[in-house]
CSV table of C-alpha atoms and ligand atoms in Angstrom, one decimal:
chain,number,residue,atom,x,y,z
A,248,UNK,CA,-28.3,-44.8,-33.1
A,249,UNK,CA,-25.4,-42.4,-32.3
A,250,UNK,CA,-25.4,-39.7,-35.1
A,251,UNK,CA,-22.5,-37.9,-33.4
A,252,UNK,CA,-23.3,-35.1,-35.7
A,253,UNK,CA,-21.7,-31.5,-34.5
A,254,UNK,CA,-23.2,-28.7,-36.3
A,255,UNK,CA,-20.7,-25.4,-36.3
A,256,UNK,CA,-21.3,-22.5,-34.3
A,257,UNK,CA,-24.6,-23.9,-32.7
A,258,UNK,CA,-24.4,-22.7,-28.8
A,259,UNK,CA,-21.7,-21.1,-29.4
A,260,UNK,CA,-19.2,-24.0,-29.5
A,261,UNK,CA,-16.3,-24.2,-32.3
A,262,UNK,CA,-17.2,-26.1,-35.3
A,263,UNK,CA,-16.2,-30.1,-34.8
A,264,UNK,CA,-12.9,-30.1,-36.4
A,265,UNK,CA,-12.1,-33.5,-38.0
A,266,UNK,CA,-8.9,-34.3,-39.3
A,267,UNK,CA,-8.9,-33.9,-42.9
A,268,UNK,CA,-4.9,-33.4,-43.8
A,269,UNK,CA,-3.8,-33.8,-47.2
A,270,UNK,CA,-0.8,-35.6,-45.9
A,271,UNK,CA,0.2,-39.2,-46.5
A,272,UNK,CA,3.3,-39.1,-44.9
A,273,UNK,CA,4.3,-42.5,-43.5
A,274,UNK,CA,1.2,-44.6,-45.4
A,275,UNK,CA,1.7,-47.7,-46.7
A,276,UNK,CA,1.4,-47.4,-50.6
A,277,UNK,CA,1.5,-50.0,-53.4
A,278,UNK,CA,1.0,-48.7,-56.6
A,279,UNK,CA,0.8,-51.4,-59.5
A,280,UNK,CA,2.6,-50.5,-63.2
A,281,UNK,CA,4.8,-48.0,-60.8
A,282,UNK,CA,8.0,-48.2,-63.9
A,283,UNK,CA,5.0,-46.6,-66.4
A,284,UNK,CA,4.5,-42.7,-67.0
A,285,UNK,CA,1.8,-42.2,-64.0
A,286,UNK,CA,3.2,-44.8,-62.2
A,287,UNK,CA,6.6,-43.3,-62.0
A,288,UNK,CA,5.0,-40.0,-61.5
A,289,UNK,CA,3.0,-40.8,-58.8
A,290,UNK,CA,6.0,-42.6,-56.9
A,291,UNK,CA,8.5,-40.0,-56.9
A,292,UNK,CA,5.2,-37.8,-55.9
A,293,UNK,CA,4.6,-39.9,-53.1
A,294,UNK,CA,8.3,-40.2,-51.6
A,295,UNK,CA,8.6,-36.8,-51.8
A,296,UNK,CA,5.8,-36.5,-49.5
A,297,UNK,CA,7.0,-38.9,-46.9
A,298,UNK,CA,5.2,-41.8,-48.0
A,299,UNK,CA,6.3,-45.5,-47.9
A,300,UNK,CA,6.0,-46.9,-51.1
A,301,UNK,CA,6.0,-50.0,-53.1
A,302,UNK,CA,6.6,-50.1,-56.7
A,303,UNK,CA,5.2,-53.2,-58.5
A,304,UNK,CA,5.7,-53.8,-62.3
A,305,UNK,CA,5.9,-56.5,-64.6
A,306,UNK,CA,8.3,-54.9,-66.4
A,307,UNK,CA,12.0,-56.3,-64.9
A,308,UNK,CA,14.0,-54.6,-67.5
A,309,UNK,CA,12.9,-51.3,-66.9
A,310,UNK,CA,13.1,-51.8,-63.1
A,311,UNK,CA,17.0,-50.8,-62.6
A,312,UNK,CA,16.7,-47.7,-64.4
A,313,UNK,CA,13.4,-46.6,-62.3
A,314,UNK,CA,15.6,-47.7,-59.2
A,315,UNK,CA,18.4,-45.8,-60.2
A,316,UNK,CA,16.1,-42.6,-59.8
A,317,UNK,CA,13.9,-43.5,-57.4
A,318,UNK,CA,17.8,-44.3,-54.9
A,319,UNK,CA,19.5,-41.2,-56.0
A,320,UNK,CA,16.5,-38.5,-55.6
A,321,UNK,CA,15.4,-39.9,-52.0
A,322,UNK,CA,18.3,-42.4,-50.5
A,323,UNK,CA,16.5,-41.5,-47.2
A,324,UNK,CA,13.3,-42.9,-48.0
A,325,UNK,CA,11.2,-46.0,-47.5
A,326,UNK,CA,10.9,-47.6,-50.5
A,327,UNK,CA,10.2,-51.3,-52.0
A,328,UNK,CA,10.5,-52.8,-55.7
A,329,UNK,CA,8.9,-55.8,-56.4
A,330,UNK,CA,8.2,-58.0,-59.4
A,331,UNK,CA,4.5,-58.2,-59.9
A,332,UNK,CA,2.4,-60.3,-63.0
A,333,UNK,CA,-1.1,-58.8,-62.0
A,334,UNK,CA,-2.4,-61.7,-63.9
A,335,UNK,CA,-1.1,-64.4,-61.6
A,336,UNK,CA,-2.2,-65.6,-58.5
A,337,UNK,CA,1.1,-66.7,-56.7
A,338,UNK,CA,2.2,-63.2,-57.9
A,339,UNK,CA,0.0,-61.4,-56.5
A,340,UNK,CA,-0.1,-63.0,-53.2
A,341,UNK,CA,4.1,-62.9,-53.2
A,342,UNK,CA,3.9,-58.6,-53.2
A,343,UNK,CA,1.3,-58.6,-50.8
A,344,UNK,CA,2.6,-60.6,-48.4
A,345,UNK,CA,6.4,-58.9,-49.3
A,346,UNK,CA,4.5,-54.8,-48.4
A,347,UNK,CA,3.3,-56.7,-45.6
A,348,UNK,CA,6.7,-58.3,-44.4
A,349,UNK,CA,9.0,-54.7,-44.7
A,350,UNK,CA,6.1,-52.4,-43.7
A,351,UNK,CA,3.6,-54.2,-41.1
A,352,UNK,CA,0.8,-53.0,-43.2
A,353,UNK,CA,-0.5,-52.0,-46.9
A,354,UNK,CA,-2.7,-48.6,-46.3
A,355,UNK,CA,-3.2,-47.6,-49.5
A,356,UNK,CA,-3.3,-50.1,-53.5
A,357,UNK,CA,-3.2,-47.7,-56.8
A,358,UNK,CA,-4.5,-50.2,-59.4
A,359,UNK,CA,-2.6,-48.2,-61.8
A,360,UNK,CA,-1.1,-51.0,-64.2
A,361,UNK,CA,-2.4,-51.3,-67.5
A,362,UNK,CA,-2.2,-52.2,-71.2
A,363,UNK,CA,-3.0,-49.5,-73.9
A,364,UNK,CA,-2.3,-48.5,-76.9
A,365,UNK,CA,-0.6,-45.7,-77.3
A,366,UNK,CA,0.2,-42.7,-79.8
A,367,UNK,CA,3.0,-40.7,-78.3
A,368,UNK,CA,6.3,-40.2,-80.7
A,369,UNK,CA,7.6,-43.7,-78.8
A,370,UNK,CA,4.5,-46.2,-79.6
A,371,UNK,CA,2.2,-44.6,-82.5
A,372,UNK,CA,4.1,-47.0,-85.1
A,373,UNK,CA,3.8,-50.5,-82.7
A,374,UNK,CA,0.0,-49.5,-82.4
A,375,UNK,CA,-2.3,-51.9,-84.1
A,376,UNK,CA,-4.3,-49.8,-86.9
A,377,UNK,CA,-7.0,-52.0,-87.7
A,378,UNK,CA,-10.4,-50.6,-87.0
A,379,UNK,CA,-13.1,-52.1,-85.1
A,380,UNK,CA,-14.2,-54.9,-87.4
A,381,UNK,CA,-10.9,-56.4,-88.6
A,382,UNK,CA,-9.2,-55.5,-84.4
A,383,UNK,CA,-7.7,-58.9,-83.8
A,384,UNK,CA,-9.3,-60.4,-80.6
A,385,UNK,CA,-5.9,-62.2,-79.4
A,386,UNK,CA,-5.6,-58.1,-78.2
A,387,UNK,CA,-8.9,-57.6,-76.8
A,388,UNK,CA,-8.4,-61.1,-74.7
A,389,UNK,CA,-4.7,-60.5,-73.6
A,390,UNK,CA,-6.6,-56.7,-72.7
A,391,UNK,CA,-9.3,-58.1,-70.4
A,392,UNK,CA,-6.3,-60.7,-68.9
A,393,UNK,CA,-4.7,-57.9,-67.2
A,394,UNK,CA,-6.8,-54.6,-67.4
A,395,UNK,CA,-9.7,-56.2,-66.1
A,396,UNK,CA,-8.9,-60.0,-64.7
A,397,UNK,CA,-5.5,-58.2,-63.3
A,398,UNK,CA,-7.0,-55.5,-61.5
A,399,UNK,CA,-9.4,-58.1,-59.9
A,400,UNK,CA,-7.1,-60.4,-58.9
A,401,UNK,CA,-4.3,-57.6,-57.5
A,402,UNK,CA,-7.5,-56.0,-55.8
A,403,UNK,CA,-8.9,-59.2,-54.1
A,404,UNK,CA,-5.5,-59.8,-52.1
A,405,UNK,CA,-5.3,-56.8,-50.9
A,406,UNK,CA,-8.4,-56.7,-49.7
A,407,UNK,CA,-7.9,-59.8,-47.6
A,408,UNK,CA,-5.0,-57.6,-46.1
A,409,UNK,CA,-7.3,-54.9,-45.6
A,410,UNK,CA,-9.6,-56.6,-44.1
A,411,UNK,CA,-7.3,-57.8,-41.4
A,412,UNK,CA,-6.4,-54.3,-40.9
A,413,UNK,CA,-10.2,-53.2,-40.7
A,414,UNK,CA,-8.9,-50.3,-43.0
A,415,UNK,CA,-8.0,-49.8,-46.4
A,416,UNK,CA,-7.7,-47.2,-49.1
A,417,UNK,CA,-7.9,-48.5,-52.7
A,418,UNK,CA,-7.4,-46.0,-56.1
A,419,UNK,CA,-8.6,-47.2,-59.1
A,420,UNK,CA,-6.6,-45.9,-62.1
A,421,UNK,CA,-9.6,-45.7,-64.9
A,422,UNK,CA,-9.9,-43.4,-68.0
A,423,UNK,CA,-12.3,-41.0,-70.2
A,424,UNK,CA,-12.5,-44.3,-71.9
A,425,UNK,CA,-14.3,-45.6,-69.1
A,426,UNK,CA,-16.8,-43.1,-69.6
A,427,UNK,CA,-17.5,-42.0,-73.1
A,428,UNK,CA,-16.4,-43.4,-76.3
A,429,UNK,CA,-12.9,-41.9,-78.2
A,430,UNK,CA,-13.1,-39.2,-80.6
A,431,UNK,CA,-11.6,-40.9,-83.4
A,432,UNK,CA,-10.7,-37.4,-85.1
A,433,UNK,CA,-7.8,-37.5,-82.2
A,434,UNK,CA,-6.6,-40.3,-84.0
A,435,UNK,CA,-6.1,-38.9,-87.9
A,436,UNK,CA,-2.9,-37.2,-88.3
A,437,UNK,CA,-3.7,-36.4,-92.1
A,438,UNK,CA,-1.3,-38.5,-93.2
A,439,UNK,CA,-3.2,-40.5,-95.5
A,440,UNK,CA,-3.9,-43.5,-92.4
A,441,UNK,CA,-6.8,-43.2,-90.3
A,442,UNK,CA,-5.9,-44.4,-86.9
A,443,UNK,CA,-7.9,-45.7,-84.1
A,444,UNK,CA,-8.4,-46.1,-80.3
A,445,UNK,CA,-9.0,-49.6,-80.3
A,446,UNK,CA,-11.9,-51.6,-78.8
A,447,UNK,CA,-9.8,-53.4,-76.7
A,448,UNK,CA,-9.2,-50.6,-73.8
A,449,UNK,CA,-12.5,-49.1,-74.2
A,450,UNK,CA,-13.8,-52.6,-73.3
A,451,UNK,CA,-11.3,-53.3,-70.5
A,452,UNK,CA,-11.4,-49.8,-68.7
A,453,UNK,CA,-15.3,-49.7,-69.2
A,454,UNK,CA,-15.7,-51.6,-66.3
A,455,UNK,CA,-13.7,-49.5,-63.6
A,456,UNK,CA,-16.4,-47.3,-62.5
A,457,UNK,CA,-18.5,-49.8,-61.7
A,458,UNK,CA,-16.2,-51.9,-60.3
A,459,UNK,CA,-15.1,-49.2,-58.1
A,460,UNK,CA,-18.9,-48.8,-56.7
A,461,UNK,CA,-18.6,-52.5,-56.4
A,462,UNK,CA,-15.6,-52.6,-54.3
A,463,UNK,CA,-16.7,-49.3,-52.2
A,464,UNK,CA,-20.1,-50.8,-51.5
A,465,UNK,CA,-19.5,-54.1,-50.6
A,466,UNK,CA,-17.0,-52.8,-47.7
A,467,UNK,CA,-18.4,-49.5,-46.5
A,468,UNK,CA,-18.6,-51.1,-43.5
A,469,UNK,CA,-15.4,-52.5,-42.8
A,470,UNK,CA,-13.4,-49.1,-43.0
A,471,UNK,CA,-12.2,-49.8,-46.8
A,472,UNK,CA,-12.5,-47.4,-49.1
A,473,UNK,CA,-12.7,-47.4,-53.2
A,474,UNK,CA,-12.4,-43.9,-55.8
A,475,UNK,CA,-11.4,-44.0,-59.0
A,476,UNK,CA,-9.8,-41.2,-61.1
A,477,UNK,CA,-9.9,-40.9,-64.3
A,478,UNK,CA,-7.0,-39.2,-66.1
A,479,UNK,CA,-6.7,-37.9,-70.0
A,480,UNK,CA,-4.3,-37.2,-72.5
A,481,UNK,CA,-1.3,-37.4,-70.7
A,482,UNK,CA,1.6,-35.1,-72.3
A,483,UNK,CA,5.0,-38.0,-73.2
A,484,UNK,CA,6.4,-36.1,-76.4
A,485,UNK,CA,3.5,-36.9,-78.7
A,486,UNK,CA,3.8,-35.3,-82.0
A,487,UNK,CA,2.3,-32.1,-83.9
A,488,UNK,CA,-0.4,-33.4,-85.6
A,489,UNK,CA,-2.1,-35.2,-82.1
A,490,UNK,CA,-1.2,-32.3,-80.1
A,491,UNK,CA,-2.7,-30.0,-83.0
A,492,UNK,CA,-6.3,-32.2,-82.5
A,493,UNK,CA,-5.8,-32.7,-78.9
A,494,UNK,CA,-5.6,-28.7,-79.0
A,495,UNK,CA,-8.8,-28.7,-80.9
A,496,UNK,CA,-11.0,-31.2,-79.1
A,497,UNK,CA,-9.9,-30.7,-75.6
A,498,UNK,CA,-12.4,-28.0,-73.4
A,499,UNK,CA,-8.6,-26.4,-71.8
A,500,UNK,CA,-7.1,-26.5,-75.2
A,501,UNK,CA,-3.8,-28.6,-74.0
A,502,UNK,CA,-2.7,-32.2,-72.6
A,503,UNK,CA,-2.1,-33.0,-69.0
A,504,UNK,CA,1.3,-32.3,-67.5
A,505,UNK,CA,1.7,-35.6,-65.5
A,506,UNK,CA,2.6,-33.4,-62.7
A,507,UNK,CA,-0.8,-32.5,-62.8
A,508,UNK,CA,-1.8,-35.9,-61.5
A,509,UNK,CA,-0.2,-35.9,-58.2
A,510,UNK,CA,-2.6,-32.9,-56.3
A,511,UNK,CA,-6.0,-35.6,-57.3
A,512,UNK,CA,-3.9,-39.0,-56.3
A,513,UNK,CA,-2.7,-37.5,-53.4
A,514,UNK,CA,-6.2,-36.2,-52.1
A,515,UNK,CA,-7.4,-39.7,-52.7
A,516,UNK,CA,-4.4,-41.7,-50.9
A,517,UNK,CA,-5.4,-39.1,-48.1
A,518,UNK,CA,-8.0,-38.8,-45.3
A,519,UNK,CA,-9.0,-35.8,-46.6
A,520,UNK,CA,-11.1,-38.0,-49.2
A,521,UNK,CA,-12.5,-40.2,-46.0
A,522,UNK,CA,-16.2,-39.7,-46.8
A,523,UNK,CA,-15.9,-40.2,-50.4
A,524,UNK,CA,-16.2,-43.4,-51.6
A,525,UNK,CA,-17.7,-44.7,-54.9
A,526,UNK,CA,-16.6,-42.2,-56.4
A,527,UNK,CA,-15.2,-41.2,-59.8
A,528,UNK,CA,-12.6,-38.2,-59.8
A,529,UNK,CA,-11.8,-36.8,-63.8
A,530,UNK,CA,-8.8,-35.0,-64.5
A,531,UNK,CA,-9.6,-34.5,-67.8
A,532,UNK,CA,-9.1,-30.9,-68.6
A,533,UNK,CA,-12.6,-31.1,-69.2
A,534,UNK,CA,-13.1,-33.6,-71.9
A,535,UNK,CA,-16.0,-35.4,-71.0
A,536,UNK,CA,-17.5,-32.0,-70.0
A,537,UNK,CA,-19.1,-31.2,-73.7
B,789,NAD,N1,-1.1,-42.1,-70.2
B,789,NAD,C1,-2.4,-41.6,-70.4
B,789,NAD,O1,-2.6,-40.6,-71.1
B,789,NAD,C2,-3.5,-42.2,-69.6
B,789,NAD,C3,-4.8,-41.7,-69.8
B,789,NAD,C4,-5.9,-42.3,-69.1
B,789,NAD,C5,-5.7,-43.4,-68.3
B,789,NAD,N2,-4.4,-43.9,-68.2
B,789,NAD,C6,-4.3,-45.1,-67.3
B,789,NAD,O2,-3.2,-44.8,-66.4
B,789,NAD,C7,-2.6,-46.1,-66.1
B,789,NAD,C8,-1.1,-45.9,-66.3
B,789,NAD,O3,-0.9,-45.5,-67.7
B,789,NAD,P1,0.5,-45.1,-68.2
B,789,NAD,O4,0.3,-44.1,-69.3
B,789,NAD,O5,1.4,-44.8,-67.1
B,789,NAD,O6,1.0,-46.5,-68.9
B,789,NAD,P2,2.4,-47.1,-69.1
B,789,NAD,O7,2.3,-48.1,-70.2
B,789,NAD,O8,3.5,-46.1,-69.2
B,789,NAD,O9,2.6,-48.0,-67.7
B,789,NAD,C9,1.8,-49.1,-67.5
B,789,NAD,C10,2.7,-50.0,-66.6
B,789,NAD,O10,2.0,-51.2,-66.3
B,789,NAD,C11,2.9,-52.3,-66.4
B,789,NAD,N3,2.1,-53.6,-66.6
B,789,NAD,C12,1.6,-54.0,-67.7
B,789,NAD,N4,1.0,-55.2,-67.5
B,789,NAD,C13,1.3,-55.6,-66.2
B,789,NAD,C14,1.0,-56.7,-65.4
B,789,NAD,N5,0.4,-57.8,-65.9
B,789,NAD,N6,1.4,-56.7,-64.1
B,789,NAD,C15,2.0,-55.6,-63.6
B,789,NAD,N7,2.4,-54.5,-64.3
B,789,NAD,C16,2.0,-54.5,-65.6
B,789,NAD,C17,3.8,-52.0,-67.5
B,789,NAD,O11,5.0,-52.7,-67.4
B,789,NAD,C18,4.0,-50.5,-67.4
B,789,NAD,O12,5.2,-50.2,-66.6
B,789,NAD,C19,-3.3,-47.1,-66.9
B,789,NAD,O13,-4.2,-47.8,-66.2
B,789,NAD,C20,-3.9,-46.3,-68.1
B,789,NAD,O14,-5.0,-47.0,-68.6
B,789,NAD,C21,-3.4,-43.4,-68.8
């Protein structure tokens, strides 16, 4: 066996210099749920780095407005929209083979779309407030359908892509959820109603992480690669009383600026990432340190 292993400053020699850049100008990136917070983040992020990339959403409402930005900011750029139902086959297999027809390629898939509830200013009041034993389980199935069954199905396509390639670079979008159960205190504005993180995206995000070492494992060997990250608390003009016990519960004492996300996505979309794989990356501000 070939080791090829160089170790620096042995008889004299330079240290083997590999290239490890931080840039992902010119890959090919599809990043699922790209008209959400993250996935809007991430995008702009992305084209401002040089990258080509595909936004995918269910959501074809929203998908003018996000254009409208995405055009005016970078008119210069490669960029794709695309209707995607991560649930559905035919879907799926329409954006992959639509990244494939405009770029030759698909280098890099954020599994970034999701369903959650939420409890900035905008969704607290649509949030189901049931707790655990009365949560309806029409939610928790319509949860698994696309956090879980979704991310599968999204993931298998582009593998078979990937494959083809003999290269491939897939993000997982998880949570602290994924890890550790919610603090329900987060939740309990003092207001006289109790609210809760529902079972329902614990359940469905629980299985990221291990699905990640799944997908990593199973093709080490045939150059695709498979990290997830696992973001917290991301700041979308929530209100007093859950920034007050975010501020109290939280290790840095604040939410995440979404700007914050693009440094860990980026190193991931990257090569310099190329020997991590299975791997889980928190950006937590510390949360699931204590
Ligand atoms: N916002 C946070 O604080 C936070 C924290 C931890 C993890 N996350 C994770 O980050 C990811 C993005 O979260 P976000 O806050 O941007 O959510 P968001 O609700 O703003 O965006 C999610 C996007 O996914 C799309 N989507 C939903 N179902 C889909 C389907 N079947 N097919 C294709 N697209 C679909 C929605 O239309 C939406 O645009 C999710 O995986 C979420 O679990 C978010």
């Amino acid at each position: 066996m070939n080791l090829n292993l160089s170790f620096p400053f042995a008889n004299n020699m330079l240290p083997h210099l590999t290239d490890t850049s931080l840039s992902i100008a010119g890959k090919v990136i599809l990043i699922t749920g790209a008209y959400g917070l993250i996935g809007q983040t991430i995008a702009l992020s992305f084209l401002h780095q040089g990258a080509c990339v595909i936004l995918a959403d269910i959501n074809t409402g929203k998908q003018r407005e996000v254009e409208n930005i995405v055009s005016d900011i970078f008119p210069d750029r490669q960029f794709l929209f695309n209707t995607l139902d991560i649930t559905c086959e035919e879907s799926c297999q329409n954006t992959i083979h639509a990244v494939v027809q405009k770029f030759g390629r698909l280098d890099v898939l954020i599994n970034n779309a999701a369903v959650d509830a939420k409890f900035d200013a905008e969704h607290t009041s649509n949030t189901h407030n049931a707790r655990f034993e009365n949560y309806p389980i029409a939610l928790l199935r319509n949860s698994i359908e696309v956090n879980l069954t979704g991310t599968i199905l999204i993931t298998q396509y582009a593998c078979r892509q990937m494959l083809k390639q003999n290269s491939g670079n897939i993000i997982n979008v998880a949570s602290t959820y994924s890890l550790v159960a919610p603090n329900q205190n987060l939740y309990d504005f003092e207001d006289g109603q109790q609210r809760f993180k529902p079972v329902d995206y614990v359940a469905s995000k629980s299985f990221i992480p291990n699905f990640t070492r799944y997908i990593a494992t199973l093709y080490a060997r045939e150059g695709i690669r498979c990290n997830a990250i696992l973001p917290h608390g991301i700041f979308n003009n929530h209100e007093i009383p859950f920034l007050e016990n975010f501020a109290r519960l939280s290790p840095l004492g604040r939410m995440c600026d979404r700007n914050e996300l693009t440094g860990p996505f980026t190193f991931l979309a990257s090569d310099a990432s190329s020997y991590m794989t299975g791997s889980l990356l928190s950006v937590d501000g510390g949360w699931t340190a204590w």
